C-alpha positions as a printed NumPy array, in Angstrom:
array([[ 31.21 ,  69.161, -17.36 ],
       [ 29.391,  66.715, -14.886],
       [ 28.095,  70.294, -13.446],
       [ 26.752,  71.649, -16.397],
       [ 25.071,  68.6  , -17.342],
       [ 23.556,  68.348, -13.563],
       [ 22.292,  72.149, -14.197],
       [ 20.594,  71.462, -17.467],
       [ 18.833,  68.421, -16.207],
       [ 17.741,  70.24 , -13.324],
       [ 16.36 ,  73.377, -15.287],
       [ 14.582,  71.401, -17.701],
       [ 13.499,  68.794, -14.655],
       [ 11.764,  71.902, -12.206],
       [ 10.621,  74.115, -15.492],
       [  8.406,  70.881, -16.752],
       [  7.535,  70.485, -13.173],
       [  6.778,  74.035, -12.613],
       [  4.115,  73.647, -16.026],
       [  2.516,  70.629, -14.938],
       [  1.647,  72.259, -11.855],
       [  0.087,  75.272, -13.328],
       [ -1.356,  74.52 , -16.685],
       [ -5.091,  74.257, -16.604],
       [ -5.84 ,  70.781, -17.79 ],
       [ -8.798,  68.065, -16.488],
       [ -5.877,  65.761, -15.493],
       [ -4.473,  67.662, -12.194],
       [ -4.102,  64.802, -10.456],
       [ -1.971,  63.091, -13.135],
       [  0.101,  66.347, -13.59 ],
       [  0.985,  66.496, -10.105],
       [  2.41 ,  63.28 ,  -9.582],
       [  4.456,  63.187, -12.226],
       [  5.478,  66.99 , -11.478],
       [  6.494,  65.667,  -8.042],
       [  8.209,  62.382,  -9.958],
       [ 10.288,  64.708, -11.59 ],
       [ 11.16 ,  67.137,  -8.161],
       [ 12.132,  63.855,  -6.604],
       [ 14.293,  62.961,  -9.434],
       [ 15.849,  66.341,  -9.631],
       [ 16.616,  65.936,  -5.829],
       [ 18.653,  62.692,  -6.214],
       [ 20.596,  64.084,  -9.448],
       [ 21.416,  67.449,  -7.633],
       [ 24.739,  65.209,  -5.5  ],
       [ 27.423,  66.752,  -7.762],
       [ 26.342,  70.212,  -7.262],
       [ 26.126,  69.586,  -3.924],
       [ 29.211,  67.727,  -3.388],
       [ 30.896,  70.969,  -4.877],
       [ 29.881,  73.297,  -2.39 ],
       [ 30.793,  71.102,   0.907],
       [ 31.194,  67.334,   1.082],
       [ 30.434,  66.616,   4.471],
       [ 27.975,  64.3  ,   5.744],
       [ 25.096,  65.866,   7.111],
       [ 21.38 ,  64.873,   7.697],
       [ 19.834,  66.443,   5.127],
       [ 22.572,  65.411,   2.77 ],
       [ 21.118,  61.618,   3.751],
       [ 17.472,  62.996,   3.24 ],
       [ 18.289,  63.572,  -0.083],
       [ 19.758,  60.105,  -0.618],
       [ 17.179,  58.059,   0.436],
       [ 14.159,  60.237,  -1.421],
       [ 15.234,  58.358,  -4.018],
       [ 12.636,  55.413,  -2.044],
       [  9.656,  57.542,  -3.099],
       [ 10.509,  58.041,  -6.935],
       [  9.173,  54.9  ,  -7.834],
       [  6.32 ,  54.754,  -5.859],
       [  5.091,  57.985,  -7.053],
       [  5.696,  56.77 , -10.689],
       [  3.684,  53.924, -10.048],
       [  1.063,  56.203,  -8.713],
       [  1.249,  58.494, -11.593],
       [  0.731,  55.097, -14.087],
       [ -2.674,  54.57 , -11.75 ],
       [ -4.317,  57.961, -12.079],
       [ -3.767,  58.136, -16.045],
       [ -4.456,  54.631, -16.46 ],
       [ -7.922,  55.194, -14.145],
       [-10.685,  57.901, -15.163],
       [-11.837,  57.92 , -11.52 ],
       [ -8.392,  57.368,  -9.529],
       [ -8.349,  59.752,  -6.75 ],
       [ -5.277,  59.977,  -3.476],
       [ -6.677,  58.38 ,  -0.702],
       [ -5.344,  57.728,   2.4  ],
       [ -4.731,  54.054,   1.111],
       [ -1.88 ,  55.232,  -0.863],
       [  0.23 ,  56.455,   2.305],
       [  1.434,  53.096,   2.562],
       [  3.921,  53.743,  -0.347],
       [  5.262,  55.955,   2.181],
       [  6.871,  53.038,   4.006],
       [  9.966,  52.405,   2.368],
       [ 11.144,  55.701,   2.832],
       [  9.991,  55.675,   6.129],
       [ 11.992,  52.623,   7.029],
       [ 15.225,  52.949,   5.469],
       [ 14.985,  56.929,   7.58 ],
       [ 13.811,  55.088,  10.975],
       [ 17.442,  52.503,  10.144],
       [ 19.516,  55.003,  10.045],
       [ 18.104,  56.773,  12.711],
       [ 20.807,  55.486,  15.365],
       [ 23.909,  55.43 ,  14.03 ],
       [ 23.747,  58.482,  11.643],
       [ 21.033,  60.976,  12.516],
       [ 21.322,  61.44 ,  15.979],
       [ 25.098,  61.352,  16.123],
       [ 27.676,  64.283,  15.494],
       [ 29.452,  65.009,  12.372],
       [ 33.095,  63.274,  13.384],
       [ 30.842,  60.24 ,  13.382],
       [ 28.479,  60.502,  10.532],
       [ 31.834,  61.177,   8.285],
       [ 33.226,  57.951,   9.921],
       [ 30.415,  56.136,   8.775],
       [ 30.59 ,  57.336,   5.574],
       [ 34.245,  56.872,   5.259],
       [ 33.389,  52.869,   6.322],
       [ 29.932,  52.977,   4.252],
       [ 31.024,  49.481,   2.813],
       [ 31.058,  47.838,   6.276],
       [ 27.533,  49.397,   7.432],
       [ 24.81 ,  47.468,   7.695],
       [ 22.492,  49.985,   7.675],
       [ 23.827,  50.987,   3.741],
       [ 23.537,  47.345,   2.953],
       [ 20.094,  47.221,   4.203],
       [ 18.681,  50.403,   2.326],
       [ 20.731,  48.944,  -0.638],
       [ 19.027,  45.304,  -0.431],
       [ 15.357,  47.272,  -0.027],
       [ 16.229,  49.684,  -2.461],
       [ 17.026,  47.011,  -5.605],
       [ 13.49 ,  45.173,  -4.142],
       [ 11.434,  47.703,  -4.543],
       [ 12.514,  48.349,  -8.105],
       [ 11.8  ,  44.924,  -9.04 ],
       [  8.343,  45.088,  -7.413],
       [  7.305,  48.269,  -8.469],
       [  8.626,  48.221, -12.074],
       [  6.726,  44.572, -11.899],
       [  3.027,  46.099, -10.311],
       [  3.524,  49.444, -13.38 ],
       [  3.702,  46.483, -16.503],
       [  1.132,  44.676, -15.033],
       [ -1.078,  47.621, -14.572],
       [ -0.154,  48.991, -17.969],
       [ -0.97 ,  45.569, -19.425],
       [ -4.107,  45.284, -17.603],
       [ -5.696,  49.009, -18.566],
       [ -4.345,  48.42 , -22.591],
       [ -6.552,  45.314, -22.06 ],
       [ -9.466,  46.94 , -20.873],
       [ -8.989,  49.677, -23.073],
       [ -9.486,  47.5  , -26.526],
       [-12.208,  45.418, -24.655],
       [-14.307,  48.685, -24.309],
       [-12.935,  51.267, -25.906],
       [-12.782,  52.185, -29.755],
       [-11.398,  55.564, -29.863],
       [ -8.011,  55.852, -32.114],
       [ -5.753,  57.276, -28.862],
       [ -4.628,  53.891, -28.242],
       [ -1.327,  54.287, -29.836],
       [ -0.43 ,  56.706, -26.858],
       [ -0.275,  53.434, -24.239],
       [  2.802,  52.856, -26.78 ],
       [  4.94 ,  55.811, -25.544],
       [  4.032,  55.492, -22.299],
       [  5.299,  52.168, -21.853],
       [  8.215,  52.914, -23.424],
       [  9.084,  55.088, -20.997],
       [  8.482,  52.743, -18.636],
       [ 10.92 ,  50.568, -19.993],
       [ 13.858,  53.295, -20.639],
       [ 13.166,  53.94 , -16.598],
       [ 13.6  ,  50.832, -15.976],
       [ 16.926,  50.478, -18.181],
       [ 17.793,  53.614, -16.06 ],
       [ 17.193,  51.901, -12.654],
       [ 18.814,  48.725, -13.892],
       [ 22.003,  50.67 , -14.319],
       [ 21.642,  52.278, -10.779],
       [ 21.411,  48.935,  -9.485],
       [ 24.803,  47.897, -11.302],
       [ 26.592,  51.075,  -9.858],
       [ 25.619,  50.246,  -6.152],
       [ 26.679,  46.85 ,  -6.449],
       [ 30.229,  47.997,  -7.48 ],
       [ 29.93 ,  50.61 ,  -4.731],
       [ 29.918,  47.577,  -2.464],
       [ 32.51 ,  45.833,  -4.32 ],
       [ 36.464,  46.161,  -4.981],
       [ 35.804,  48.478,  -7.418],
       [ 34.629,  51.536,  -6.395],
       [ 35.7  ,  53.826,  -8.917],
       [ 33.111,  51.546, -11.56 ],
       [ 30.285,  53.061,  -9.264],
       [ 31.848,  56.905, -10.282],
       [ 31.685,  56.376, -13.729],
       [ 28.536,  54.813, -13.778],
       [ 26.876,  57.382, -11.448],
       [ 27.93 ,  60.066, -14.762],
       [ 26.82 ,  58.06 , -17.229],
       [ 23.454,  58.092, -15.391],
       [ 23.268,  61.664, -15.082],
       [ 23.766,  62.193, -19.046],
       [ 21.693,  59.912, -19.769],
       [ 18.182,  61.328, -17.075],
       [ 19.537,  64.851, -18.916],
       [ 18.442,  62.722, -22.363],
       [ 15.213,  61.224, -20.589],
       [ 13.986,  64.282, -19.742],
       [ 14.621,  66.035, -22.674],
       [ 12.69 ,  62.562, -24.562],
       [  9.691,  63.037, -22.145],
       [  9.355,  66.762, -22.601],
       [  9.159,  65.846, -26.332],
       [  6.867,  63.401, -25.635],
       [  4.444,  65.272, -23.709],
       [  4.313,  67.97 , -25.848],
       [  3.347,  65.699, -28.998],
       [  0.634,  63.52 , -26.506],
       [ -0.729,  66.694, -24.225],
       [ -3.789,  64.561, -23.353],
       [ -2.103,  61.012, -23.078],
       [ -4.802,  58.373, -23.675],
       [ -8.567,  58.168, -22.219],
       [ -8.912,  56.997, -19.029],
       [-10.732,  53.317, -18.875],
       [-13.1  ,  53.308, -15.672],
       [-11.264,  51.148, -12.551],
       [-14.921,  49.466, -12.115],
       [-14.637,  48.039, -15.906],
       [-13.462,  44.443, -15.662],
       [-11.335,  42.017, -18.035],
       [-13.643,  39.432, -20.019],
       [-11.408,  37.078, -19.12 ],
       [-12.103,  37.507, -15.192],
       [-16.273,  38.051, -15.982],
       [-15.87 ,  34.292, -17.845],
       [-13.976,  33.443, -14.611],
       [-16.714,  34.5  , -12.325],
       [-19.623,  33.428, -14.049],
       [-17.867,  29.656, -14.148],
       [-17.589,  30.073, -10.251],
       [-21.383,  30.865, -10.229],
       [-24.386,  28.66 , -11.73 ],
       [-23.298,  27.024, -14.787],
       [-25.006,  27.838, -17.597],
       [-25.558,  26.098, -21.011],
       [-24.495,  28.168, -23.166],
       [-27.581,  28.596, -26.328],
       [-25.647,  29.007, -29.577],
       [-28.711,  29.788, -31.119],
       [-29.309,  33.16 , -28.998],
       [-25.938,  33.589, -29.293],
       [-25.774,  33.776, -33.207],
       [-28.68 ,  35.883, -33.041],
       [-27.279,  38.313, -30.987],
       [-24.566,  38.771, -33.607],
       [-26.6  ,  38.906, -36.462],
       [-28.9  ,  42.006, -34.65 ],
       [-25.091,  43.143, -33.753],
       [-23.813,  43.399, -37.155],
       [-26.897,  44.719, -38.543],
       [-27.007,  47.697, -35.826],
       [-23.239,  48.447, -37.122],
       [-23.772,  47.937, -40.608],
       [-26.958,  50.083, -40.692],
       [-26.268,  52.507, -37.714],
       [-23.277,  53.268, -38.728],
       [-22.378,  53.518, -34.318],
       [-18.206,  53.486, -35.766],
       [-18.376,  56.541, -37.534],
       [-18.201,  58.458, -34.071],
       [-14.283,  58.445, -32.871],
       [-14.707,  58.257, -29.186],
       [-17.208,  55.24 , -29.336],
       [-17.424,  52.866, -26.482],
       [-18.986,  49.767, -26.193],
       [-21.5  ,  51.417, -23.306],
       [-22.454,  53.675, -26.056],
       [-23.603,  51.004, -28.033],
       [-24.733,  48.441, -25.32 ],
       [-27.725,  51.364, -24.38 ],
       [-28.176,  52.381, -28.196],
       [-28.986,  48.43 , -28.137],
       [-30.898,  48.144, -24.846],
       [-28.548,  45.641, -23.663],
       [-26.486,  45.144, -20.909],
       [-22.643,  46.156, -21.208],
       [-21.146,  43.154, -19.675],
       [-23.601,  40.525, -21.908],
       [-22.58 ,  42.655, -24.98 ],
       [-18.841,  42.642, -23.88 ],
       [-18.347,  38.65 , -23.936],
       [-20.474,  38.577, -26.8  ],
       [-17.91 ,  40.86 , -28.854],
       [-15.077,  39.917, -27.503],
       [-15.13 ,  36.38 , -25.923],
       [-17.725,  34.91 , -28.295],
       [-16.428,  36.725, -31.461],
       [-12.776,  36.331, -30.341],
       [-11.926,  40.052, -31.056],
       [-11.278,  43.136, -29.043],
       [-14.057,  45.759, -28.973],
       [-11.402,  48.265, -30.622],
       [-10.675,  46.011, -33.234],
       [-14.407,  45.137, -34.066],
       [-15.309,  48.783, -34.503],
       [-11.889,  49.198, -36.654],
       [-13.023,  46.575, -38.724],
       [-16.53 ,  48.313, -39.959],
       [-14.566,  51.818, -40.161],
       [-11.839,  50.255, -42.804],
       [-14.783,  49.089, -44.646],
       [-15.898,  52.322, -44.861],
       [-13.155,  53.504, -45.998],
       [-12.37 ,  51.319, -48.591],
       [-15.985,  52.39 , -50.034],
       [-14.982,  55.608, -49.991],
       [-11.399,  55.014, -51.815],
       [-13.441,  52.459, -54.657],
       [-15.749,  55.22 , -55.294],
       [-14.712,  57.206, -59.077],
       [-16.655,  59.891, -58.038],
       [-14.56 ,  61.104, -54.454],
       [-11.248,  60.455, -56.448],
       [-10.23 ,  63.587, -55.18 ],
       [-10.936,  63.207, -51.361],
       [ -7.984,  63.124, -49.295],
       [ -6.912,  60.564, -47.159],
       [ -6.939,  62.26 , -43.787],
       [-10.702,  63.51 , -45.097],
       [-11.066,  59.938, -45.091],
       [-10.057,  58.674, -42.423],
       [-11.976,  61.494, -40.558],
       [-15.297,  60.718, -41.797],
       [-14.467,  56.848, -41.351],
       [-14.561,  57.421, -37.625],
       [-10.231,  57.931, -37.344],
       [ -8.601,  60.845, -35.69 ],
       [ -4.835,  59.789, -36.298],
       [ -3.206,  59.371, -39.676],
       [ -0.871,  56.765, -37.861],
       [ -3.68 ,  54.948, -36.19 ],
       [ -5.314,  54.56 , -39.821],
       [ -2.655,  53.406, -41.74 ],
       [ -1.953,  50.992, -38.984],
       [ -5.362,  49.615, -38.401],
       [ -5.557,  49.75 , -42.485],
       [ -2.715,  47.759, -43.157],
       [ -3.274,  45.314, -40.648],
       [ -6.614,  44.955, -42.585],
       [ -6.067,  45.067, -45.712],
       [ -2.105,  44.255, -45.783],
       [ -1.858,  47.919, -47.761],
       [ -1.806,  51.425, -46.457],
       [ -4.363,  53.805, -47.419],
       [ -2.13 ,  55.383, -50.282],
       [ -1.165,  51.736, -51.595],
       [ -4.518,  50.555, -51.876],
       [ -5.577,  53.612, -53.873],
       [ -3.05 ,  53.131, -56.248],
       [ -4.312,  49.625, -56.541],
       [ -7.258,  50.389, -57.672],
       [ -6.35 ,  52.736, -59.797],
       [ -3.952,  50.676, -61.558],
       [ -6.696,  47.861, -61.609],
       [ -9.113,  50.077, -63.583],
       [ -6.796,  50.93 , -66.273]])
């Protein structure tokens, strides 16, 4: 049964790989990674099927164990390049090499170089080797730094994302994290079964290793499901954009300022009256460059305005005008007949979801509710 299970999740693992690789898409770079996440992964799950055909310690049998150093790393990486428009490999990013590299270069000595009568003892006594203990201890670190660096990151990029960004494919940062934190459930549990592989009860560390490999065959088969419903993921935010939180930071470190709350309410006012009579919302991949040189001013002074000075997120300021819009459009008798994902289309949406949630959060009605509203109001 474990077999089977092991064969599935490797099928579905290398076929998913095997499309990433090949389909023609602008994100290569993105589809690569995570095609080589999942090789990785299929490499570390393959130990049963292995184990079947010989069970003897041998050096590439130990390869295959510790490759399990660069699955996180190239996760991580993976969370960079579709978090980043302009991310490209450079040789910076060899340094996520190193874990591998050292936990290889320990166990050099006493397993590589040494015969097979040996390398079995040394299995046999794993409990007792240092060396295990070591890779073990850098092993559980590296989750917790990683997994740490990829919420962070994610965290970061959403921010940026609603501070310059008002397109509706926000809600895809939602999956994405979750599958960050159903990998990190996953690794959580790995860390439980090594610690009762060093403990005085091995045979915990068996059953835990199967439920692991049912549940990456269930992860996989989530993700592929996943990708197929979010083919494009989110848009990429540009790694030069910064936080208006760390602009407000650097301009306190610089001259101080006073701040004129005269220009500044002006600058609102000639805002809202470009939105209101420009109508800049209506277009579904707007971003606040967009309307910083439809303006003629500068993106970063237009930033803070919007969303330090009027305490809101760029994404939700646009969202605001395009509900607005809508709502005209629902409280007029005469487009009665319009349908709500005509709507929300000519409001500036391009997700049903997205509208109903930016809708209700608005209004404290969906689109449908409010319509009915009205409609009983009238009679």
């Amino acid at each position: 049964m474990l077999s089977i299970v092991t064969m599935i999740s490797l099928f579905i693992s290398f076929f998913l790989a095997f499309f990433l690789l090949t389909v023609k898409t602008n994100n290569k770079i993105s589809n690569r990674l995570f095609a080589a996440f999942l090789i990785i992964t299929a490499i570390d799950i393959c130990e049963p099927l292995l184990s079947s055909i010989s069970d003897i310690p041998s050096n590439l049998g130990m390869l295959r164990y510790t490759i399990a150093f660069l699955q996180i790393p190239v996760f991580y990486l993976y969370v960079l390049s579709v978090s980043y428009s302009d991310f490209k490999l450079t040789p910076k990013y060899l340094i996520h090499l190193l874990p591998f590299l050292i936990v290889n270069v320990i166990l050099l000595p006493r397993f590589y170089s040494v015969d097979t009568a040996s390398k079995i003892d040394f299995i046999t006594n794993r409990q007792n080797m240092i060396e295990l203990q070591i890779n073990h201890i850098l092993f559980h670190l590296q989750i917790i730094v990683y997994f740490t660096a990829v919420f962070l990151q994610l965290k970061k990029t959403k921010n940026l994302y609603l501070e310059n960004y008002a397109g509706t494919n926000i809600n895809s940062y939602k999956w994405l994290f979750q599958f960050t934190i159903v990998l990190t459930i996953l690794y959580s549990i790995a860390l439980l079964k090594n610690i009762f592989k060093f403990s005085d009860y091995p045979n915990a560390s068996e059953w835990i290793k199967i439920g692991i490999l049912v549940l990456q065959l269930f992860i996989v088969c989530w993700y592929l499901y996943k990708a197929l419903n979010h083919p494009d993921l989110f848009r990429n935010v540009d790694s030069k954009l910064k936080l208006v939180s760390t602009i407000i930071s650097e301009e306190k470190n610089d001259e101080p300022e006073i701040p004129d709350e005269n220009k500044n309410n002006e600058d609102i006012v000639k805002l809202k009256k470009f939105m209101t009579e420009e109508k800049p919302f209506l277009d579904p991949s707007l971003t606040i460059q967009d309307i910083a040189k439809e303006m003629n001013v500068p993106v970063r002074d237009l930033s803070v305005l919007i969303n330090h000075q009027l305490g809101q997120h760029f994404y939700d300021f646009v969202n605001i005008y395009r509900i607005e819009y809508a709502k005209e459009i629902l409280k007029d008798p005469t487009k009665n007949k319009v349908t709500i994902l005509e709507i929300l289309y000519e409001a500036g949406f391009n997700s049903k979801s997205s509208f109903n949630t930016a809708f209700k959060k608005h209004t404290g009605n969906t689109p449908t509710e409010y319509r009915k509203l009205l409609k009983y109001n009238s009679l």
